[in-house]
């Protein structure tokens, strides 16, 4: 039997996910355009600026969020074996982005011009919309312990890449993990704290995925 409540919920979900995808896409592309144009204080050659741009956790987490919510625009109850870890990875990444920026980076970051708007989109709008959308709209349940394990692959890979890239280039995307300035002991401690935060968040996401009301039809992954 057709349930008008489910239909209304799905319509709201499609609008929210579409708006989130648009905000992320516009923010990332605008910032990338500013990077190509040489806006800012980075005097490095174009190729170096491009590599650095795509090396930021913020940018990668927003791209993952865009990829994860696109299927939800078409079908708010979407499911899939490989989509589940993508969705959880994106949720983890964007929430960590929002938390770390608000607590650690925001006090010393002062964007100007278009950067004010893109900064808001990447660090505030996307994290809040992604988390609230997941809490209210789901879809649920979609998180198993296997999904949690796969969701840690990207953060750990990003940490390994960042340390390797920094060792070669001397550049680190965030001051709290700048080995050249802080030393390996402090930088690794800070990275360990972020990894612990990620594990705590993933465990919390799994618990909430099981405790919050189910949404729509439960499909096989």
PDB file of C-alpha atoms in Angstrom:
ATOM      1  CA  UNK A   1       0.000   0.000   0.000  1.00  0.00           C
ATOM      2  CA  UNK A   2       1.264   3.466  -0.880  1.00  0.00           C
ATOM      3  CA  UNK A   3       2.330   5.424   2.196  1.00  0.00           C
ATOM      4  CA  UNK A   4       2.053   9.206   1.653  1.00  0.00           C
ATOM      5  CA  UNK A   5       4.269   9.798   4.673  1.00  0.00           C
ATOM      6  CA  UNK A   6       7.125   7.867   3.083  1.00  0.00           C
ATOM      7  CA  UNK A   7       6.631   9.730  -0.214  1.00  0.00           C
ATOM      8  CA  UNK A   8       6.789  13.091   1.545  1.00  0.00           C
ATOM      9  CA  UNK A   9       9.876  12.025   3.459  1.00  0.00           C
ATOM     10  CA  UNK A  10      11.566  10.924   0.248  1.00  0.00           C
ATOM     11  CA  UNK A  11      10.773  14.243  -1.429  1.00  0.00           C
ATOM     12  CA  UNK A  12      12.321  16.148   1.465  1.00  0.00           C
ATOM     13  CA  UNK A  13      15.341  13.851   1.357  1.00  0.00           C
ATOM     14  CA  UNK A  14      15.863  14.381  -2.376  1.00  0.00           C
ATOM     15  CA  UNK A  15      15.785  18.146  -1.938  1.00  0.00           C
ATOM     16  CA  UNK A  16      18.228  18.077   0.980  1.00  0.00           C
ATOM     17  CA  UNK A  17      20.696  15.759  -0.742  1.00  0.00           C
ATOM     18  CA  UNK A  18      20.497  17.759  -3.960  1.00  0.00           C
ATOM     19  CA  UNK A  19      21.181  21.014  -2.108  1.00  0.00           C
ATOM     20  CA  UNK A  20      24.091  19.438  -0.223  1.00  0.00           C
ATOM     21  CA  UNK A  21      25.576  18.109  -3.473  1.00  0.00           C
ATOM     22  CA  UNK A  22      25.253  21.547  -5.082  1.00  0.00           C
ATOM     23  CA  UNK A  23      26.859  23.340  -2.134  1.00  0.00           C
ATOM     24  CA  UNK A  24      29.784  20.909  -2.088  1.00  0.00           C
ATOM     25  CA  UNK A  25      30.250  20.995  -5.855  1.00  0.00           C
ATOM     26  CA  UNK A  26      30.119  24.787  -6.019  1.00  0.00           C
ATOM     27  CA  UNK A  27      32.474  25.205  -3.056  1.00  0.00           C
ATOM     28  CA  UNK A  28      35.079  22.713  -4.283  1.00  0.00           C
ATOM     29  CA  UNK A  29      35.064  23.961  -7.880  1.00  0.00           C
ATOM     30  CA  UNK A  30      35.224  27.594  -6.797  1.00  0.00           C
ATOM     31  CA  UNK A  31      38.181  26.917  -4.527  1.00  0.00           C
ATOM     32  CA  UNK A  32      39.873  24.908  -7.267  1.00  0.00           C
ATOM     33  CA  UNK A  33      39.349  27.798  -9.665  1.00  0.00           C
ATOM     34  CA  UNK A  34      40.907  30.167  -7.152  1.00  0.00           C
ATOM     35  CA  UNK A  35      43.861  27.783  -6.861  1.00  0.00           C
ATOM     36  CA  UNK A  36      44.309  27.683 -10.637  1.00  0.00           C
ATOM     37  CA  UNK A  37      44.116  31.470 -10.748  1.00  0.00           C
ATOM     38  CA  UNK A  38      46.791  31.795  -8.084  1.00  0.00           C
ATOM     39  CA  UNK A  39      44.543  33.509  -5.547  1.00  0.00           C
ATOM     40  CA  UNK A  40      46.177  33.499  -2.130  1.00  0.00           C
ATOM     41  CA  UNK A  41      49.695  33.547  -0.793  1.00  0.00           C
ATOM     42  CA  UNK A  42      51.006  30.284  -2.279  1.00  0.00           C
ATOM     43  CA  UNK A  43      53.785  31.266  -4.743  1.00  0.00           C
ATOM     44  CA  UNK A  44      54.427  27.709  -5.931  1.00  0.00           C
ATOM     45  CA  UNK A  45      54.065  26.630  -9.585  1.00  0.00           C
ATOM     46  CA  UNK A  46      50.647  25.622 -10.865  1.00  0.00           C
ATOM     47  CA  UNK A  47      51.313  21.875 -10.731  1.00  0.00           C
ATOM     48  CA  UNK A  48      52.397  22.068  -7.109  1.00  0.00           C
ATOM     49  CA  UNK A  49      49.349  24.140  -6.171  1.00  0.00           C
ATOM     50  CA  UNK A  50      47.036  21.612  -7.814  1.00  0.00           C
ATOM     51  CA  UNK A  51      48.627  18.674  -5.993  1.00  0.00           C
ATOM     52  CA  UNK A  52      48.402  20.517  -2.701  1.00  0.00           C
ATOM     53  CA  UNK A  53      44.765  21.444  -3.301  1.00  0.00           C
ATOM     54  CA  UNK A  54      43.690  17.827  -3.755  1.00  0.00           C
ATOM     55  CA  UNK A  55      45.844  16.776  -0.776  1.00  0.00           C
ATOM     56  CA  UNK A  56      43.666  18.547   1.786  1.00  0.00           C
ATOM     57  CA  UNK A  57      41.513  16.319   3.995  1.00  0.00           C
ATOM     58  CA  UNK A  58      38.784  18.947   3.692  1.00  0.00           C
ATOM     59  CA  UNK A  59      38.663  18.737  -0.090  1.00  0.00           C
ATOM     60  CA  UNK A  60      38.789  14.960  -0.200  1.00  0.00           C
ATOM     61  CA  UNK A  61      36.080  14.572   2.436  1.00  0.00           C
ATOM     62  CA  UNK A  62      33.813  16.963   0.554  1.00  0.00           C
ATOM     63  CA  UNK A  63      34.387  15.089  -2.716  1.00  0.00           C
ATOM     64  CA  UNK A  64      33.526  11.813  -0.978  1.00  0.00           C
ATOM     65  CA  UNK A  65      30.386  13.437   0.428  1.00  0.00           C
ATOM     66  CA  UNK A  66      29.349  14.562  -3.051  1.00  0.00           C
ATOM     67  CA  UNK A  67      29.844  11.048  -4.450  1.00  0.00           C
ATOM     68  CA  UNK A  68      27.991   9.441  -1.542  1.00  0.00           C
ATOM     69  CA  UNK A  69      24.880  11.639  -1.668  1.00  0.00           C
ATOM     70  CA  UNK A  70      24.429  11.670  -5.453  1.00  0.00           C
ATOM     71  CA  UNK A  71      22.669   8.255  -5.455  1.00  0.00           C
ATOM     72  CA  UNK A  72      20.396   9.513  -2.655  1.00  0.00           C
ATOM     73  CA  UNK A  73      19.119  12.331  -4.870  1.00  0.00           C
ATOM     74  CA  UNK A  74      17.664   9.699  -7.191  1.00  0.00           C
ATOM     75  CA  UNK A  75      16.689   7.197  -4.488  1.00  0.00           C
ATOM     76  CA  UNK A  76      16.729   8.295  -0.812  1.00  0.00           C
ATOM     77  CA  UNK A  77      16.687   4.608   0.229  1.00  0.00           C
ATOM     78  CA  UNK A  78      19.664   3.673  -1.931  1.00  0.00           C
ATOM     79  CA  UNK A  79      21.830   0.756  -0.856  1.00  0.00           C
ATOM     80  CA  UNK A  80      24.746  -1.206  -2.237  1.00  0.00           C
ATOM     81  CA  UNK A  81      27.688  -3.311  -1.141  1.00  0.00           C
ATOM     82  CA  UNK A  82      30.309  -0.719  -2.076  1.00  0.00           C
ATOM     83  CA  UNK A  83      28.127   2.315  -1.441  1.00  0.00           C
ATOM     84  CA  UNK A  84      27.801   1.528   2.276  1.00  0.00           C
ATOM     85  CA  UNK A  85      31.504   2.048   3.099  1.00  0.00           C
ATOM     86  CA  UNK A  86      31.612   5.047   0.756  1.00  0.00           C
ATOM     87  CA  UNK A  87      28.704   6.651   2.610  1.00  0.00           C
ATOM     88  CA  UNK A  88      30.160   5.926   6.039  1.00  0.00           C
ATOM     89  CA  UNK A  89      33.626   7.087   4.973  1.00  0.00           C
ATOM     90  CA  UNK A  90      32.156  10.321   3.629  1.00  0.00           C
ATOM     91  CA  UNK A  91      30.121  10.871   6.790  1.00  0.00           C
ATOM     92  CA  UNK A  92      33.163  10.276   8.959  1.00  0.00           C
ATOM     93  CA  UNK A  93      35.381  12.523   6.855  1.00  0.00           C
ATOM     94  CA  UNK A  94      32.988  15.445   6.672  1.00  0.00           C
ATOM     95  CA  UNK A  95      32.191  15.333  10.405  1.00  0.00           C
ATOM     96  CA  UNK A  96      35.909  15.233  11.278  1.00  0.00           C
ATOM     97  CA  UNK A  97      36.423  18.133   8.856  1.00  0.00           C
ATOM     98  CA  UNK A  98      33.811  20.219  10.634  1.00  0.00           C
ATOM     99  CA  UNK A  99      35.006  19.359  14.143  1.00  0.00           C
ATOM    100  CA  UNK A 100      38.727  19.855  13.521  1.00  0.00           C
ATOM    101  CA  UNK A 101      38.164  23.102  11.656  1.00  0.00           C
ATOM    102  CA  UNK A 102      35.851  24.562  14.304  1.00  0.00           C
ATOM    103  CA  UNK A 103      38.032  23.547  17.252  1.00  0.00           C
ATOM    104  CA  UNK A 104      41.595  23.778  15.888  1.00  0.00           C
ATOM    105  CA  UNK A 105      41.797  25.763  12.648  1.00  0.00           C
ATOM    106  CA  UNK A 106      39.028  28.364  12.665  1.00  0.00           C
ATOM    107  CA  UNK A 107      40.625  30.665  15.289  1.00  0.00           C
ATOM    108  CA  UNK A 108      43.626  31.288  13.031  1.00  0.00           C
ATOM    109  CA  UNK A 109      41.910  31.092   9.624  1.00  0.00           C
ATOM    110  CA  UNK A 110      40.594  34.345   8.155  1.00  0.00           C
ATOM    111  CA  UNK A 111      39.202  33.798   4.643  1.00  0.00           C
ATOM    112  CA  UNK A 112      38.416  36.795   2.447  1.00  0.00           C
ATOM    113  CA  UNK A 113      36.368  37.429  -0.681  1.00  0.00           C
ATOM    114  CA  UNK A 114      34.851  34.320  -2.229  1.00  0.00           C
ATOM    115  CA  UNK A 115      36.840  32.340   0.302  1.00  0.00           C
ATOM    116  CA  UNK A 116      34.350  33.371   2.990  1.00  0.00           C
ATOM    117  CA  UNK A 117      31.556  31.592   1.140  1.00  0.00           C
ATOM    118  CA  UNK A 118      33.498  28.528   0.059  1.00  0.00           C
ATOM    119  CA  UNK A 119      34.933  28.176   3.551  1.00  0.00           C
ATOM    120  CA  UNK A 120      31.414  28.206   4.987  1.00  0.00           C
ATOM    121  CA  UNK A 121      30.269  25.623   2.459  1.00  0.00           C
ATOM    122  CA  UNK A 122      33.168  23.247   2.992  1.00  0.00           C
ATOM    123  CA  UNK A 123      33.605  23.540   6.759  1.00  0.00           C
ATOM    124  CA  UNK A 124      30.167  24.389   8.134  1.00  0.00           C
ATOM    125  CA  UNK A 125      27.256  23.784   5.750  1.00  0.00           C
ATOM    126  CA  UNK A 126      28.442  20.426   4.393  1.00  0.00           C
ATOM    127  CA  UNK A 127      29.316  18.856   7.784  1.00  0.00           C
ATOM    128  CA  UNK A 128      26.105  20.021   9.473  1.00  0.00           C
ATOM    129  CA  UNK A 129      23.829  19.098   6.553  1.00  0.00           C
ATOM    130  CA  UNK A 130      25.479  15.701   6.052  1.00  0.00           C
ATOM    131  CA  UNK A 131      25.253  14.759   9.737  1.00  0.00           C
ATOM    132  CA  UNK A 132      21.724  16.050  10.342  1.00  0.00           C
ATOM    133  CA  UNK A 133      20.536  14.551   7.073  1.00  0.00           C
ATOM    134  CA  UNK A 134      21.909  11.168   8.056  1.00  0.00           C
ATOM    135  CA  UNK A 135      20.415  11.364  11.563  1.00  0.00           C
ATOM    136  CA  UNK A 136      16.949  12.360  10.339  1.00  0.00           C
ATOM    137  CA  UNK A 137      16.677  10.719   6.914  1.00  0.00           C
ATOM    138  CA  UNK A 138      19.078   7.793   6.950  1.00  0.00           C
ATOM    139  CA  UNK A 139      18.809   5.529   5.107  1.00  0.00           C
ATOM    140  CA  UNK A 140      19.032   2.954   7.888  1.00  0.00           C
ATOM    141  CA  UNK A 141      20.226   0.398   8.755  1.00  0.00           C
ATOM    142  CA  UNK A 142      23.317   0.432   6.562  1.00  0.00           C
ATOM    143  CA  UNK A 143      26.295   0.135   8.971  1.00  0.00           C
ATOM    144  CA  UNK A 144      27.914  -3.154   9.991  1.00  0.00           C
ATOM    145  CA  UNK A 145      31.270  -3.725  11.673  1.00  0.00           C
ATOM    146  CA  UNK A 146      32.621  -4.654   8.258  1.00  0.00           C
ATOM    147  CA  UNK A 147      31.456  -1.266   6.977  1.00  0.00           C
ATOM    148  CA  UNK A 148      33.222   0.393   9.905  1.00  0.00           C
ATOM    149  CA  UNK A 149      36.451  -1.415   9.058  1.00  0.00           C
ATOM    150  CA  UNK A 150      36.334  -0.370   5.409  1.00  0.00           C
ATOM    151  CA  UNK A 151      35.538   3.205   6.421  1.00  0.00           C
ATOM    152  CA  UNK A 152      38.931   3.469   8.150  1.00  0.00           C
ATOM    153  CA  UNK A 153      40.853   2.674   4.952  1.00  0.00           C
ATOM    154  CA  UNK A 154      40.703   6.177   3.483  1.00  0.00           C
ATOM    155  CA  UNK A 155      41.656   8.114   6.672  1.00  0.00           C
ATOM    156  CA  UNK A 156      44.645   5.827   7.253  1.00  0.00           C
ATOM    157  CA  UNK A 157      45.656   6.067   3.603  1.00  0.00           C
ATOM    158  CA  UNK A 158      45.396   9.870   3.806  1.00  0.00           C
ATOM    159  CA  UNK A 159      47.639   9.915   6.883  1.00  0.00           C
ATOM    160  CA  UNK A 160      50.239   7.714   5.164  1.00  0.00           C
ATOM    161  CA  UNK A 161      50.125   9.819   1.991  1.00  0.00           C
ATOM    162  CA  UNK A 162      50.382  13.090   3.925  1.00  0.00           C
ATOM    163  CA  UNK A 163      53.445  11.963   5.877  1.00  0.00           C
ATOM    164  CA  UNK A 164      55.128  10.592   2.744  1.00  0.00           C
ATOM    165  CA  UNK A 165      54.311  13.684   0.708  1.00  0.00           C
ATOM    166  CA  UNK A 166      55.513  15.933   3.506  1.00  0.00           C
ATOM    167  CA  UNK A 167      58.766  14.016   3.885  1.00  0.00           C
ATOM    168  CA  UNK A 168      59.490  14.553   0.192  1.00  0.00           C
ATOM    169  CA  UNK A 169      58.187  18.105  -0.284  1.00  0.00           C
ATOM    170  CA  UNK A 170      58.431  19.615   3.214  1.00  0.00           C
ATOM    171  CA  UNK A 171      54.791  20.737   2.894  1.00  0.00           C
ATOM    172  CA  UNK A 172      51.978  19.682   5.208  1.00  0.00           C
ATOM    173  CA  UNK A 173      48.336  20.678   4.692  1.00  0.00           C
ATOM    174  CA  UNK A 174      47.618  21.576   8.328  1.00  0.00           C
ATOM    175  CA  UNK A 175      49.799  23.171  11.016  1.00  0.00           C
ATOM    176  CA  UNK A 176      48.896  20.606  13.681  1.00  0.00           C
ATOM    177  CA  UNK A 177      50.678  17.872  11.694  1.00  0.00           C
ATOM    178  CA  UNK A 178      53.599  19.893  10.341  1.00  0.00           C
ATOM    179  CA  UNK A 179      56.519  17.595  11.105  1.00  0.00           C
ATOM    180  CA  UNK A 180      59.069  20.261  10.177  1.00  0.00           C
ATOM    181  CA  UNK A 181      57.695  22.663  12.785  1.00  0.00           C
ATOM    182  CA  UNK A 182      56.489  20.264  15.471  1.00  0.00           C
ATOM    183  CA  UNK A 183      58.703  17.223  15.115  1.00  0.00           C
ATOM    184  CA  UNK A 184      57.523  13.684  14.431  1.00  0.00           C
ATOM    185  CA  UNK A 185      56.555  12.943  18.029  1.00  0.00           C
ATOM    186  CA  UNK A 186      54.054  15.794  18.293  1.00  0.00           C
ATOM    187  CA  UNK A 187      52.740  15.412  14.746  1.00  0.00           C
ATOM    188  CA  UNK A 188      52.188  11.672  15.182  1.00  0.00           C
ATOM    189  CA  UNK A 189      50.490  12.288  18.527  1.00  0.00           C
ATOM    190  CA  UNK A 190      48.111  14.730  16.850  1.00  0.00           C
ATOM    191  CA  UNK A 191      47.416  12.266  14.051  1.00  0.00           C
ATOM    192  CA  UNK A 192      46.786   9.528  16.605  1.00  0.00           C
ATOM    193  CA  UNK A 193      44.222  11.751  18.306  1.00  0.00           C
ATOM    194  CA  UNK A 194      42.455  12.252  14.980  1.00  0.00           C
ATOM    195  CA  UNK A 195      42.505   8.475  14.389  1.00  0.00           C
ATOM    196  CA  UNK A 196      41.005   7.852  17.829  1.00  0.00           C
ATOM    197  CA  UNK A 197      38.335  10.475  17.118  1.00  0.00           C
ATOM    198  CA  UNK A 198      37.563   8.654  13.866  1.00  0.00           C
ATOM    199  CA  UNK A 199      37.157   5.307  15.659  1.00  0.00           C
ATOM    200  CA  UNK A 200      34.903   6.853  18.304  1.00  0.00           C
ATOM    201  CA  UNK A 201      32.744   8.499  15.642  1.00  0.00           C
ATOM    202  CA  UNK A 202      32.478   5.311  13.587  1.00  0.00           C
ATOM    203  CA  UNK A 203      31.445   3.306  16.645  1.00  0.00           C
ATOM    204  CA  UNK A 204      28.868   5.964  17.465  1.00  0.00           C
ATOM    205  CA  UNK A 205      27.553   5.944  13.902  1.00  0.00           C
ATOM    206  CA  UNK A 206      27.109   2.177  14.016  1.00  0.00           C
ATOM    207  CA  UNK A 207      25.279   2.368  17.354  1.00  0.00           C
ATOM    208  CA  UNK A 208      22.968   5.105  16.097  1.00  0.00           C
ATOM    209  CA  UNK A 209      22.397   3.252  12.827  1.00  0.00           C
ATOM    210  CA  UNK A 210      20.979   0.372  14.871  1.00  0.00           C
ATOM    211  CA  UNK A 211      19.133   2.399  17.499  1.00  0.00           C
ATOM    212  CA  UNK A 212      17.494   5.125  15.403  1.00  0.00           C
ATOM    213  CA  UNK A 213      14.252   4.299  13.558  1.00  0.00           C
ATOM    214  CA  UNK A 214      14.578   2.371  10.329  1.00  0.00           C
ATOM    215  CA  UNK A 215      13.830   4.279   7.159  1.00  0.00           C
ATOM    216  CA  UNK A 216      11.987   2.918   4.132  1.00  0.00           C
ATOM    217  CA  UNK A 217      12.512  -0.583   2.830  1.00  0.00           C
ATOM    218  CA  UNK A 218      15.490  -2.546   4.134  1.00  0.00           C
ATOM    219  CA  UNK A 219      17.445  -3.852   1.172  1.00  0.00           C
ATOM    220  CA  UNK A 220      20.183  -6.406   0.857  1.00  0.00           C
ATOM    221  CA  UNK A 221      23.652  -4.926   0.328  1.00  0.00           C
TER     222      UNK A 221
END
